[in-house]
mmCIF file of C-alpha atoms in Angstrom:
data_model
loop_
_atom_site.group_PDB
_atom_site.id
_atom_site.type_symbol
_atom_site.label_atom_id
_atom_site.label_comp_id
_atom_site.label_asym_id
_atom_site.label_seq_id
_atom_site.Cartn_x
_atom_site.Cartn_y
_atom_site.Cartn_z
ATOM 1 C CA MET A 1 1.675 -23.275 -13.872
ATOM 2 C CA THR A 2 -0.272 -21.712 -11.157
ATOM 3 C CA THR A 3 0.191 -23.745 -8.279
ATOM 4 C CA GLU A 4 4.103 -22.596 -8.905
ATOM 5 C CA LEU A 5 3.246 -18.995 -8.935
ATOM 6 C CA ARG A 6 1.617 -19.321 -5.621
ATOM 7 C CA THR A 7 4.169 -21.167 -4.246
ATOM 8 C CA ALA A 8 6.575 -18.340 -5.066
ATOM 9 C CA PHE A 9 4.895 -15.735 -3.622
ATOM 10 C CA ALA A 10 4.536 -17.988 -0.186
ATOM 11 C CA ASN A 11 8.256 -18.034 -1.131
ATOM 12 C CA VAL A 12 8.080 -14.379 -0.715
ATOM 13 C CA ARG A 13 6.681 -14.386 2.590
ATOM 14 C CA THR A 14 9.506 -16.669 3.885
ATOM 15 C CA GLU A 15 12.519 -14.508 2.318
ATOM 16 C CA VAL A 16 10.662 -10.991 3.944
ATOM 17 C CA GLY A 17 10.565 -13.303 7.413
ATOM 18 C CA LYS A 18 14.179 -13.566 7.608
ATOM 19 C CA ALA A 19 14.419 -10.009 7.869
ATOM 20 C CA VAL A 20 11.223 -8.978 9.449
ATOM 21 C CA VAL A 21 10.153 -10.279 12.442
ATOM 22 C CA GLY A 22 5.844 -10.507 12.828
ATOM 23 C CA GLN A 23 4.369 -8.669 10.209
ATOM 24 C CA ASP A 24 3.042 -11.797 8.352
ATOM 25 C CA GLY A 25 -0.264 -9.922 7.840
ATOM 26 C CA ALA A 26 1.567 -6.106 6.263
ATOM 27 C CA VAL A 27 4.108 -8.962 3.861
ATOM 28 C CA THR A 28 0.435 -10.524 2.381
ATOM 29 C CA GLY A 29 -1.135 -7.109 2.194
ATOM 30 C CA LEU A 30 1.956 -5.383 0.350
ATOM 31 C CA LEU A 31 1.281 -8.862 -2.275
ATOM 32 C CA ILE A 32 -2.169 -8.296 -2.591
ATOM 33 C CA ALA A 33 -1.591 -4.588 -3.788
ATOM 34 C CA LEU A 34 1.075 -6.166 -6.022
ATOM 35 C CA LEU A 35 -1.194 -8.834 -7.457
ATOM 36 C CA ALA A 36 -4.146 -6.088 -7.606
ATOM 37 C CA GLY A 37 -1.876 -3.595 -8.968
ATOM 38 C CA GLY A 38 -2.367 -0.596 -6.394
ATOM 39 C CA HIS A 39 -0.672 1.166 -3.693
ATOM 40 C CA VAL A 40 -0.200 0.724 -0.115
ATOM 41 C CA LEU A 41 -0.393 3.000 3.279
ATOM 42 C CA LEU A 42 1.241 1.459 6.111
ATOM 43 C CA GLU A 43 0.812 3.552 8.837
ATOM 44 C CA GLY A 44 2.528 3.000 12.461
ATOM 45 C CA VAL A 45 4.495 4.699 15.336
ATOM 46 C CA PRO A 46 8.294 5.233 14.393
ATOM 47 C CA GLY A 47 10.492 1.848 14.615
ATOM 48 C CA VAL A 48 8.209 -1.171 13.893
ATOM 49 C CA ALA A 49 10.373 -1.596 10.555
ATOM 50 C CA LYS A 50 7.764 -0.059 8.061
ATOM 51 C CA THR A 51 10.740 0.952 6.027
ATOM 52 C CA LEU A 52 12.720 -2.840 5.932
ATOM 53 C CA LEU A 53 9.217 -4.427 4.969
ATOM 54 C CA VAL A 54 9.338 -2.699 1.653
ATOM 55 C CA ARG A 55 12.925 -2.658 1.444
ATOM 56 C CA SER A 56 12.985 -6.718 1.713
ATOM 57 C CA LEU A 57 9.801 -7.429 -0.336
ATOM 58 C CA SER A 58 11.695 -5.292 -3.264
ATOM 59 C CA HIS A 59 14.617 -7.658 -2.747
ATOM 60 C CA ALA A 60 12.506 -10.888 -2.319
ATOM 61 C CA LEU A 61 11.015 -9.839 -5.734
ATOM 62 C CA SER A 62 14.289 -8.567 -7.568
ATOM 63 C CA LEU A 63 12.517 -5.349 -8.170
ATOM 64 C CA ASP A 64 14.018 -1.763 -8.552
ATOM 65 C CA THR A 65 13.133 0.280 -5.364
ATOM 66 C CA LYS A 66 13.947 3.715 -4.130
ATOM 67 C CA ARG A 67 13.189 5.878 -1.212
ATOM 68 C CA VAL A 68 12.158 9.106 -0.598
ATOM 69 C CA GLN A 69 11.986 10.772 2.844
ATOM 70 C CA PHE A 70 9.143 13.079 2.580
ATOM 71 C CA THR A 71 10.113 16.389 5.305
ATOM 72 C CA PRO A 72 8.657 19.924 5.532
ATOM 73 C CA ASP A 73 10.853 20.884 3.015
ATOM 74 C CA LEU A 74 10.778 18.787 0.092
ATOM 75 C CA MET A 75 9.445 20.063 -3.270
ATOM 76 C CA PRO A 76 7.388 18.340 -6.073
ATOM 77 C CA GLY A 77 10.197 18.239 -8.284
ATOM 78 C CA ASP A 78 12.129 16.132 -5.500
ATOM 79 C CA VAL A 79 9.828 13.367 -6.338
ATOM 80 C CA THR A 80 8.593 13.726 -9.962
ATOM 81 C CA GLY A 81 12.140 14.877 -11.481
ATOM 82 C CA SER A 82 12.407 18.112 -13.201
ATOM 83 C CA LEU A 83 14.220 19.929 -16.256
ATOM 84 C CA VAL A 84 17.954 20.617 -15.757
ATOM 85 C CA TYR A 85 20.067 22.761 -18.126
ATOM 86 C CA ASP A 86 22.940 21.118 -19.973
ATOM 87 C CA ALA A 87 25.475 23.615 -20.422
ATOM 88 C CA LYS A 88 27.562 21.839 -22.657
ATOM 89 C CA ALA A 89 24.331 20.578 -24.998
ATOM 90 C CA GLY A 90 22.974 23.843 -24.833
ATOM 91 C CA GLU A 91 19.341 22.417 -23.672
ATOM 92 C CA PHE A 92 17.224 21.516 -21.301
ATOM 93 C CA GLU A 93 16.925 17.519 -20.049
ATOM 94 C CA PHE A 94 14.818 15.634 -18.101
ATOM 95 C CA ARG A 95 16.591 14.130 -15.075
ATOM 96 C CA ALA A 96 14.088 11.318 -13.746
ATOM 97 C CA GLY A 97 12.937 11.810 -10.016
ATOM 98 C CA PRO A 98 12.893 8.414 -7.670
ATOM 99 C CA VAL A 99 9.395 8.331 -8.693
ATOM 100 C CA PHE A 100 10.999 6.345 -11.729
ATOM 101 C CA THR A 101 11.457 2.901 -10.154
ATOM 102 C CA ASN A 102 9.161 -0.488 -9.714
ATOM 103 C CA ILE A 103 8.552 -0.107 -5.811
ATOM 104 C CA MET A 104 8.668 3.752 -4.524
ATOM 105 C CA LEU A 105 9.270 3.904 -0.553
ATOM 106 C CA ALA A 106 7.615 7.202 0.400
ATOM 107 C CA ASP A 107 8.969 7.138 3.839
ATOM 108 C CA GLU A 108 6.633 9.061 6.593
ATOM 109 C CA ILE A 109 4.635 11.112 3.731
ATOM 110 C CA ASN A 110 2.863 12.844 5.941
ATOM 111 C CA ARG A 111 5.395 15.175 7.116
ATOM 112 C CA THR A 112 5.450 16.744 3.933
ATOM 113 C CA PRO A 113 2.876 19.630 2.886
ATOM 114 C CA PRO A 114 0.043 18.815 0.520
ATOM 115 C CA LYS A 115 1.628 20.181 -2.537
ATOM 116 C CA THR A 116 4.062 17.743 -2.672
ATOM 117 C CA GLN A 117 2.150 15.089 -1.732
ATOM 118 C CA SER A 118 -0.369 15.617 -4.158
ATOM 119 C CA ALA A 119 2.755 15.397 -6.768
ATOM 120 C CA LEU A 120 2.306 11.604 -6.411
ATOM 121 C CA LEU A 121 -1.381 11.369 -7.533
ATOM 122 C CA GLU A 122 -0.943 11.450 -11.446
ATOM 123 C CA ALA A 123 1.618 9.041 -10.987
ATOM 124 C CA MET A 124 -0.647 6.485 -8.824
ATOM 125 C CA GLU A 125 -3.590 6.997 -10.732
ATOM 126 C CA GLU A 126 -2.033 7.374 -14.787
ATOM 127 C CA ARG A 127 1.150 5.460 -13.777
ATOM 128 C CA GLN A 128 2.934 8.991 -15.335
ATOM 129 C CA VAL A 129 4.156 12.442 -14.318
ATOM 130 C CA SER A 130 4.089 15.470 -16.531
ATOM 131 C CA VAL A 131 6.761 17.914 -16.409
ATOM 132 C CA ASP A 132 6.844 21.234 -18.413
ATOM 133 C CA GLY A 133 3.816 19.520 -20.701
ATOM 134 C CA GLU A 134 5.272 16.265 -21.674
ATOM 135 C CA SER A 135 4.197 13.280 -20.188
ATOM 136 C CA ARG A 136 6.527 10.638 -19.164
ATOM 137 C CA LEU A 137 5.630 6.900 -18.436
ATOM 138 C CA LEU A 138 6.455 5.144 -15.592
ATOM 139 C CA PRO A 139 8.018 1.343 -14.994
ATOM 140 C CA VAL A 140 6.070 -1.510 -15.006
ATOM 141 C CA PRO A 141 4.971 -2.565 -12.555
ATOM 142 C CA PHE A 142 4.475 0.656 -10.255
ATOM 143 C CA MET A 143 3.710 0.600 -6.708
ATOM 144 C CA VAL A 144 3.633 3.234 -4.134
ATOM 145 C CA ALA A 145 4.406 1.689 -0.344
ATOM 146 C CA ALA A 146 3.803 5.135 1.721
ATOM 147 C CA THR A 147 4.726 4.683 5.694
ATOM 148 C CA GLN A 148 3.419 7.655 8.134
ATOM 149 C CA ASN A 149 3.212 7.870 11.217
ATOM 150 C CA PRO A 150 -0.528 8.429 13.321
ATOM 151 C CA VAL A 151 -1.351 12.316 12.648
ATOM 152 C CA GLU A 152 -1.760 13.127 16.393
ATOM 153 C CA TYR A 153 2.427 12.746 15.861
ATOM 154 C CA GLU A 154 4.372 16.286 15.858
ATOM 155 C CA GLY A 155 4.961 17.511 12.394
ATOM 156 C CA THR A 156 2.615 15.523 10.449
ATOM 157 C CA TYR A 157 -0.117 16.510 8.066
ATOM 158 C CA THR A 158 -3.628 14.999 7.083
ATOM 159 C CA LEU A 159 -3.178 13.327 3.978
ATOM 160 C CA PRO A 160 -5.777 14.798 1.168
ATOM 161 C CA GLU A 161 -8.969 12.865 1.044
ATOM 162 C CA ALA A 162 -8.021 12.300 -2.946
ATOM 163 C CA GLN A 163 -4.606 11.287 -2.422
ATOM 164 C CA LEU A 164 -6.072 8.630 0.415
ATOM 165 C CA ASP A 165 -8.473 7.050 -2.229
ATOM 166 C CA ARG A 166 -5.628 6.108 -4.509
ATOM 167 C CA PHE A 167 -4.597 3.504 -1.698
ATOM 168 C CA LEU A 168 -5.466 0.183 -2.765
ATOM 169 C CA LEU A 169 -4.743 -0.611 1.092
ATOM 170 C CA LYS A 170 -4.281 0.795 4.519
ATOM 171 C CA LEU A 171 -2.195 -1.610 6.636
ATOM 172 C CA VAL A 172 -1.755 -0.924 10.333
ATOM 173 C CA LEU A 173 1.484 -1.982 12.081
ATOM 174 C CA ASP A 174 0.957 -2.303 15.779
ATOM 175 C CA LEU A 175 4.020 -2.408 18.136
ATOM 176 C CA PRO A 176 5.022 -6.249 18.455
ATOM 177 C CA GLU A 177 3.768 -8.582 21.065
ATOM 178 C CA ARG A 178 7.005 -9.073 23.416
ATOM 179 C CA ASP A 179 7.974 -12.534 22.428
ATOM 180 C CA VAL A 180 8.476 -10.621 19.103
ATOM 181 C CA GLU A 181 10.260 -7.920 20.617
ATOM 182 C CA VAL A 182 12.627 -10.646 22.067
ATOM 183 C CA GLU A 183 12.958 -12.331 18.896
ATOM 184 C CA VAL A 184 14.225 -9.050 17.114
ATOM 185 C CA LEU A 185 16.451 -8.680 19.678
ATOM 186 C CA ARG A 186 17.871 -11.577 19.561
ATOM 187 C CA ARG A 187 18.529 -11.438 15.863
ATOM 188 C CA HIS A 188 20.361 -8.110 16.598
ATOM 189 C CA ALA A 189 22.412 -9.521 19.042
ATOM 190 C CA ALA A 190 23.530 -12.118 16.677
ATOM 191 C CA GLY A 191 24.346 -9.459 14.039
ATOM 192 C CA PHE A 192 21.638 -8.725 11.991
ATOM 193 C CA SER A 193 21.982 -5.539 9.868
ATOM 194 C CA PRO A 194 19.192 -3.925 8.606
ATOM 195 C CA ARG A 195 21.238 -2.346 6.110
ATOM 196 C CA ASP A 196 22.465 -5.462 4.666
ATOM 197 C CA LEU A 197 19.592 -8.030 3.609
ATOM 198 C CA THR A 198 21.800 -10.256 1.626
ATOM 199 C CA ALA A 199 23.660 -10.908 4.898
ATOM 200 C CA ALA A 200 20.555 -11.480 6.825
ATOM 201 C CA GLY A 201 19.871 -14.239 4.100
ATOM 202 C CA VAL A 202 17.239 -12.691 1.810
ATOM 203 C CA THR A 203 16.937 -13.907 -1.966
ATOM 204 C CA PRO A 204 15.507 -13.037 -4.696
ATOM 205 C CA VAL A 205 12.633 -15.653 -4.961
ATOM 206 C CA LEU A 206 9.936 -14.059 -7.633
ATOM 207 C CA THR A 207 10.570 -12.018 -11.115
ATOM 208 C CA ALA A 208 8.713 -9.016 -12.442
ATOM 209 C CA ALA A 209 7.441 -11.380 -15.754
ATOM 210 C CA GLU A 210 6.374 -13.797 -13.230
ATOM 211 C CA LEU A 211 4.868 -11.087 -11.083
ATOM 212 C CA ALA A 212 2.928 -9.897 -14.448
ATOM 213 C CA GLU A 213 1.820 -13.564 -15.065
ATOM 214 C CA ALA A 214 0.243 -13.529 -11.535
ATOM 215 C CA GLN A 215 -1.428 -10.395 -12.183
ATOM 216 C CA ALA A 216 -2.916 -11.544 -15.513
ATOM 217 C CA LEU A 217 -4.210 -14.379 -13.568
ATOM 218 C CA VAL A 218 -5.754 -12.564 -10.705
ATOM 219 C CA ALA A 219 -7.793 -10.316 -13.159
ATOM 220 C CA ARG A 220 -9.363 -13.792 -14.448
ATOM 221 C CA VAL A 221 -10.476 -15.129 -11.001
ATOM 222 C CA ASN A 222 -14.333 -15.536 -11.229
ATOM 223 C CA THR A 223 -16.774 -13.559 -9.519
ATOM 224 C CA ASN A 224 -20.584 -13.707 -9.146
ATOM 225 C CA ALA A 225 -23.523 -11.156 -9.432
ATOM 226 C CA ASP A 226 -24.236 -11.931 -5.580
ATOM 227 C CA VAL A 227 -20.402 -11.317 -4.418
ATOM 228 C CA ILE A 228 -20.597 -8.087 -6.793
ATOM 229 C CA GLY A 229 -23.501 -6.377 -5.236
ATOM 230 C CA TYR A 230 -22.113 -7.530 -1.652
ATOM 231 C CA ALA A 231 -19.045 -5.681 -2.128
ATOM 232 C CA VAL A 232 -21.767 -2.658 -3.321
ATOM 233 C CA ASP A 233 -23.597 -3.039 -0.732
ATOM 234 C CA LEU A 234 -20.872 -2.667 1.992
ATOM 235 C CA ALA A 235 -19.654 0.472 0.666
ATOM 236 C CA ARG A 236 -23.250 1.856 -0.270
ATOM 237 C CA ALA A 237 -23.795 1.440 3.961
ATOM 238 C CA THR A 238 -20.504 3.656 4.927
ATOM 239 C CA ARG A 239 -22.580 6.351 3.054
ATOM 240 C CA SER A 240 -25.645 5.952 5.399
ATOM 241 C CA SER A 241 -23.839 5.450 8.441
ATOM 242 C CA PRO A 242 -24.866 8.720 10.938
ATOM 243 C CA SER A 243 -21.165 8.762 12.171
ATOM 244 C CA VAL A 244 -19.878 9.033 8.719
ATOM 245 C CA ARG A 245 -19.013 12.619 7.012
ATOM 246 C CA LEU A 246 -17.951 10.963 3.579
ATOM 247 C CA GLY A 247 -18.410 7.702 2.878
ATOM 248 C CA VAL A 248 -16.739 5.299 0.574
ATOM 249 C CA SER A 249 -16.815 6.038 -3.306
ATOM 250 C CA PRO A 250 -17.188 3.871 -6.585
ATOM 251 C CA ARG A 251 -13.412 3.891 -6.832
ATOM 252 C CA GLY A 252 -13.661 2.278 -3.078
ATOM 253 C CA SER A 253 -16.045 -0.560 -4.339
ATOM 254 C CA THR A 254 -13.818 -1.113 -7.324
ATOM 255 C CA ALA A 255 -10.718 -1.576 -5.288
ATOM 256 C CA LEU A 256 -12.354 -3.792 -2.528
ATOM 257 C CA LEU A 257 -13.330 -6.174 -5.567
ATOM 258 C CA ALA A 258 -9.710 -6.259 -7.009
ATOM 259 C CA ALA A 259 -8.156 -7.070 -3.227
ATOM 260 C CA SER A 260 -10.375 -9.860 -3.228
ATOM 261 C CA LYS A 261 -9.785 -11.372 -6.072
ATOM 262 C CA ALA A 262 -6.355 -10.829 -5.671
ATOM 263 C CA TRP A 263 -6.992 -12.774 -1.797
ATOM 264 C CA ALA A 264 -8.841 -15.153 -3.671
ATOM 265 C CA TRP A 265 -6.054 -16.210 -6.333
ATOM 266 C CA LEU A 266 -3.291 -16.378 -3.241
ATOM 267 C CA THR A 267 -5.248 -18.764 -1.077
ATOM 268 C CA GLY A 268 -5.884 -21.355 -4.275
ATOM 269 C CA SER A 269 -9.619 -20.080 -4.830
ATOM 270 C CA ASP A 270 -11.386 -20.590 -7.755
ATOM 271 C CA GLY A 271 -13.453 -17.335 -7.480
ATOM 272 C CA VAL A 272 -14.432 -14.601 -4.966
ATOM 273 C CA THR A 273 -16.541 -15.542 -2.177
ATOM 274 C CA PRO A 274 -17.996 -13.021 0.505
ATOM 275 C CA ASP A 275 -15.222 -14.356 2.913
ATOM 276 C CA HIS A 276 -13.002 -12.771 0.771
ATOM 277 C CA VAL A 277 -14.767 -9.818 0.685
ATOM 278 C CA GLN A 278 -14.933 -9.463 4.647
ATOM 279 C CA ALA A 279 -10.977 -10.005 5.090
ATOM 280 C CA MET A 280 -10.608 -6.831 2.575
ATOM 281 C CA ALA A 281 -13.014 -4.823 3.759
ATOM 282 C CA LEU A 282 -10.903 -3.226 6.658
ATOM 283 C CA PRO A 283 -7.763 -3.096 4.681
ATOM 284 C CA VAL A 284 -9.249 -1.626 1.633
ATOM 285 C CA LEU A 285 -12.141 0.683 3.528
ATOM 286 C CA ARG A 286 -10.750 1.790 6.672
ATOM 287 C CA HIS A 287 -9.301 5.328 5.022
ATOM 288 C CA ARG A 288 -11.750 6.128 2.378
ATOM 289 C CA ILE A 289 -14.317 7.085 5.501
ATOM 290 C CA GLN A 290 -14.333 10.153 6.835
ATOM 291 C CA LEU A 291 -15.807 10.192 10.199
ATOM 292 C CA ARG A 292 -17.957 13.456 11.521
ATOM 293 C CA PRO A 293 -16.442 15.411 14.469
ATOM 294 C CA GLU A 294 -18.325 14.335 17.396
ATOM 295 C CA ALA A 295 -17.924 10.299 16.375
ATOM 296 C CA GLU A 296 -14.599 11.328 16.714
ATOM 297 C CA LEU A 297 -14.947 12.907 20.303
ATOM 298 C CA GLU A 298 -16.481 9.652 21.063
ATOM 299 C CA GLY A 299 -14.000 7.562 20.435
ATOM 300 C CA VAL A 300 -15.305 5.949 17.441
ATOM 301 C CA THR A 301 -12.918 4.566 14.516
ATOM 302 C CA SER A 302 -13.157 3.265 10.955
ATOM 303 C CA ASP A 303 -12.973 -0.019 11.441
ATOM 304 C CA THR A 304 -15.375 0.129 14.424
ATOM 305 C CA ILE A 305 -18.378 1.208 11.599
ATOM 306 C CA LEU A 306 -16.533 -1.518 9.380
ATOM 307 C CA ARG A 307 -17.305 -4.037 11.817
ATOM 308 C CA SER A 308 -20.841 -3.207 12.768
ATOM 309 C CA ILE A 309 -21.626 -2.623 8.815
ATOM 310 C CA MET A 310 -20.659 -5.922 7.711
ATOM 311 C CA GLN A 311 -22.557 -7.328 10.538
ATOM 312 C CA HIS A 312 -25.705 -5.641 9.422
ATOM 313 C CA VAL A 313 -25.058 -5.756 5.515
ATOM 314 C CA GLN A 314 -27.046 -9.376 4.737
ATOM 315 C CA VAL A 315 -24.533 -11.682 2.992
ATOM 316 C CA PRO A 316 -25.192 -14.046 0.130
ATOM 317 C CA ILE A 317 -25.373 -17.453 0.500
#
């Protein structure tokens, strides 16, 4: 049964590939986040298929998805829901917001002020929302897939550190190579419409029950003490880097282990190895590091620091 589940996840990649070209790494990252029960931040310039990627994944997984376009005037209640007065019944009733879904696509999340961004914090961490003092549980599974434009773009706000820390992965979608862009245009010339995934041939190949079964298997993936120590050492090394103002917290090292277990399961490994940890280090840790201003002026990036740390931290044999 484990082999069949892994095959089903491989089929998800194939189905998403019918709509999205050249983003295999991002598809794998989204699957890892689902298996680990985490959230994903997708960063890239407008027009690199971030939204289409999430919609295609939801379609291939038979999961309910809702999209919210984050704008400067979006209010917290527009995301979580609010109490609405029913004149006929003479009482207030709760009208659920778009967060009540399996995969919530938060489009251009950094175009809305921090107050509305923070409205997602409880949903992302506790899998519930509180309105008028009453807590309401969210559906299972639940994942926030948020897209953001690079922070130097006009009309963007920096996400609060506490919210960034709730994202399991940050995936960077670069502009495509020429051959990939040619394939995108060829598909459009042949009649492809990103608004009609069914016509594109994207079909559901995995159910929510199978996803839950796979998540249970991931949770049981073996992790030895040396690998756990290695994940901790990588996180601790970020805190002593001279270019870093704020290093990776224990939540970050926990996320690194969770993502490594999911990647180990996807690749058919019996347990987590240092290679799995290294493969997950950049997407899991890059958004949890706050650089010093002088380091940013020198062009230092989080990825640069993490690659240097992985070269210097001793790898368990």
